[in-house]
Short mmCIF file of C-alpha atoms in Angstrom, two decimals:
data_model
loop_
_atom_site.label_atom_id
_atom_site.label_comp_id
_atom_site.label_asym_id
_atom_site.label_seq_id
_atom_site.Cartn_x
_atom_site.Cartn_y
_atom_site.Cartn_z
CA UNK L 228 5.28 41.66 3.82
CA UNK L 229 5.89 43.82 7.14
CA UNK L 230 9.03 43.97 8.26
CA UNK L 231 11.46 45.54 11.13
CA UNK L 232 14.52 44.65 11.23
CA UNK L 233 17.01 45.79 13.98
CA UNK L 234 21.12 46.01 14.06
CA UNK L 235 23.82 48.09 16.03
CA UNK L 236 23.36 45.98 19.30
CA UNK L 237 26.86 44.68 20.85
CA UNK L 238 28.69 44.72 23.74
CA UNK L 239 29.86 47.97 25.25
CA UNK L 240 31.57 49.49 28.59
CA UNK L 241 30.07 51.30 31.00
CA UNK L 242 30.02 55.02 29.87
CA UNK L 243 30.34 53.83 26.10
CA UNK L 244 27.94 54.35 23.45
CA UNK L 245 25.94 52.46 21.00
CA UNK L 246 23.64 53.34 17.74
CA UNK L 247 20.38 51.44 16.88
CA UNK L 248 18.72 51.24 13.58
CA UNK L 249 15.09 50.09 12.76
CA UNK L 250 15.05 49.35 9.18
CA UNK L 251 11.03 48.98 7.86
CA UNK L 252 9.31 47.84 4.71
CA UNK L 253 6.42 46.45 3.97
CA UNK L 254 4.04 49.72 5.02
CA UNK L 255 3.67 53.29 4.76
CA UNK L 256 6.61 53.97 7.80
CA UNK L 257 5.77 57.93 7.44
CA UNK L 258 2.05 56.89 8.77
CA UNK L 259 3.49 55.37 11.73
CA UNK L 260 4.25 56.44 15.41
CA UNK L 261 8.16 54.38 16.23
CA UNK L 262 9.16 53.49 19.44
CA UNK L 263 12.09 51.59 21.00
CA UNK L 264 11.17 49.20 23.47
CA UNK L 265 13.56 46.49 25.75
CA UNK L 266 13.29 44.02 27.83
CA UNK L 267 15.63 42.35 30.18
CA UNK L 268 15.83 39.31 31.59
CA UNK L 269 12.93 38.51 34.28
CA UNK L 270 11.30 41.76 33.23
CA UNK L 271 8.56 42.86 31.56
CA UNK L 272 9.25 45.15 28.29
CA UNK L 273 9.08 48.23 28.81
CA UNK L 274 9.09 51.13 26.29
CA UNK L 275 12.03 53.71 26.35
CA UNK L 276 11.49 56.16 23.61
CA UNK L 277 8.64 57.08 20.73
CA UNK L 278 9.04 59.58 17.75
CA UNK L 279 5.57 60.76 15.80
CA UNK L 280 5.15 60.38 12.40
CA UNK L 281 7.20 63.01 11.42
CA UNK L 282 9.09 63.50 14.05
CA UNK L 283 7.42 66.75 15.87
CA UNK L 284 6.38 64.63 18.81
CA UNK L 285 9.36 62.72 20.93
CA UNK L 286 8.70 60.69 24.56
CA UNK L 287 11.28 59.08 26.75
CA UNK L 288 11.60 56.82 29.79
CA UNK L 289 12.74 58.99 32.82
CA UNK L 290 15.54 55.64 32.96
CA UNK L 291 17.07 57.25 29.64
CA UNK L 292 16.46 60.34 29.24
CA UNK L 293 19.19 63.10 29.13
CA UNK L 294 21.13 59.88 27.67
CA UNK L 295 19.02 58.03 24.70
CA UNK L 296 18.29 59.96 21.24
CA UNK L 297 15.53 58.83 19.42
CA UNK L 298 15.19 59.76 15.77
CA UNK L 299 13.97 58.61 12.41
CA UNK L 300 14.37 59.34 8.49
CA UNK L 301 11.69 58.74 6.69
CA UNK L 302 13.05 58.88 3.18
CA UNK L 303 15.16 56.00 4.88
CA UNK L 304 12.28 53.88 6.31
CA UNK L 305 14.20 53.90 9.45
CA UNK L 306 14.46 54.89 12.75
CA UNK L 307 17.50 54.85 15.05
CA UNK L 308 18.52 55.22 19.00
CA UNK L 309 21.25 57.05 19.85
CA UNK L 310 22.17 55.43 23.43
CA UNK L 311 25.25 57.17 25.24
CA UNK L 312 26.35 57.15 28.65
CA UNK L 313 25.45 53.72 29.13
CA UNK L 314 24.90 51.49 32.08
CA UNK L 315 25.51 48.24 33.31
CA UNK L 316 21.25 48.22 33.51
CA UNK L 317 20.64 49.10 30.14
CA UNK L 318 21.49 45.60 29.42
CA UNK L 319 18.36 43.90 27.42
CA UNK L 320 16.79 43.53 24.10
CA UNK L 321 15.75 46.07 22.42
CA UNK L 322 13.14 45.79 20.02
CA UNK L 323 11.66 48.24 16.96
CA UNK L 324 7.70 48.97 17.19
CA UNK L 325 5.52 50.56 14.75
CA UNK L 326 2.01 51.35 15.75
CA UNK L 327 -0.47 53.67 13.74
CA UNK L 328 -4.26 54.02 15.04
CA UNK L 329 -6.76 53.82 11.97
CA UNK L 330 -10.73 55.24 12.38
CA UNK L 331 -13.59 53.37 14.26
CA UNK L 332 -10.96 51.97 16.62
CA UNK L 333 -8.67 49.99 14.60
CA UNK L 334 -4.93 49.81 14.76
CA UNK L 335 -1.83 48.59 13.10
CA UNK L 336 1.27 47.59 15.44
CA UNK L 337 4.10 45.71 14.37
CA UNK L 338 7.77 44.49 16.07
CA UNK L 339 10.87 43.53 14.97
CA UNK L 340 13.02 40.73 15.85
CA UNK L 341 15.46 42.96 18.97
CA UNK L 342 19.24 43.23 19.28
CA UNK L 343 20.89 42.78 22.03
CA UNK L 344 22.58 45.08 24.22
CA UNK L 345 24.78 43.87 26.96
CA UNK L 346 26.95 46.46 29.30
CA UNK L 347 29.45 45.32 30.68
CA UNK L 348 33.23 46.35 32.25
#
């Protein structure tokens, strides 16, 4: 079965760091575009970062960029989010997504679970 599993969230000062890792199984994660998504409280998710396939191809959020890292392995199966210089509003859940787009309009797009990231003096 298909499955995304996140870790690394925590609690963290203002100005402090945190990694992120997106551990998949279940599908071909090399096919896949990866993105890190989060939503906070009373807010719609929004998405923050995305990596291509093989990496050529990175997007960010003007919130994080200059600050957030996305990256992946694929001989891992995993993707990861390098988040530094953090902020009291980078506090949310942050959730894995993997998302490939198959001929005659057809998709895949999966989510993990989220961790959650809370910054706070």
């Amino acid at each position: 079965q298909v499955q995304l599993v996140e870790s690394g969230g925590g609690l963290v000062q203002p100005g402090g760091s945190l990694r992120l890792s997106c551990a998949a199984s279940g599908f071909t994660f090399s096919s896949y575009l990866m993105s890190w998504y989060r939503q906070a409280p009373g807010k719609e998710r929004e998405l923050i970062a995305s990596i291509s396939s093989q990496g050529a191809t990175i997007n960010y959020a003007d919130s994080v960029k200059g600050r957030f890292t996305i990256s992946r392995d694929n001989a891992k199966s995993t993707v990861y989010l390098q988040m530094n210089s953090l902020k009291p509003e980078d506090t949310a859940v942050y959730y894995c997504n993997a998302y490939r787009t198959l001929f005659l309009s057809k998709s895949s797009n999966y989510w993990g679970q989220g961790t959650q990231v809370t910054v706070s003096s």
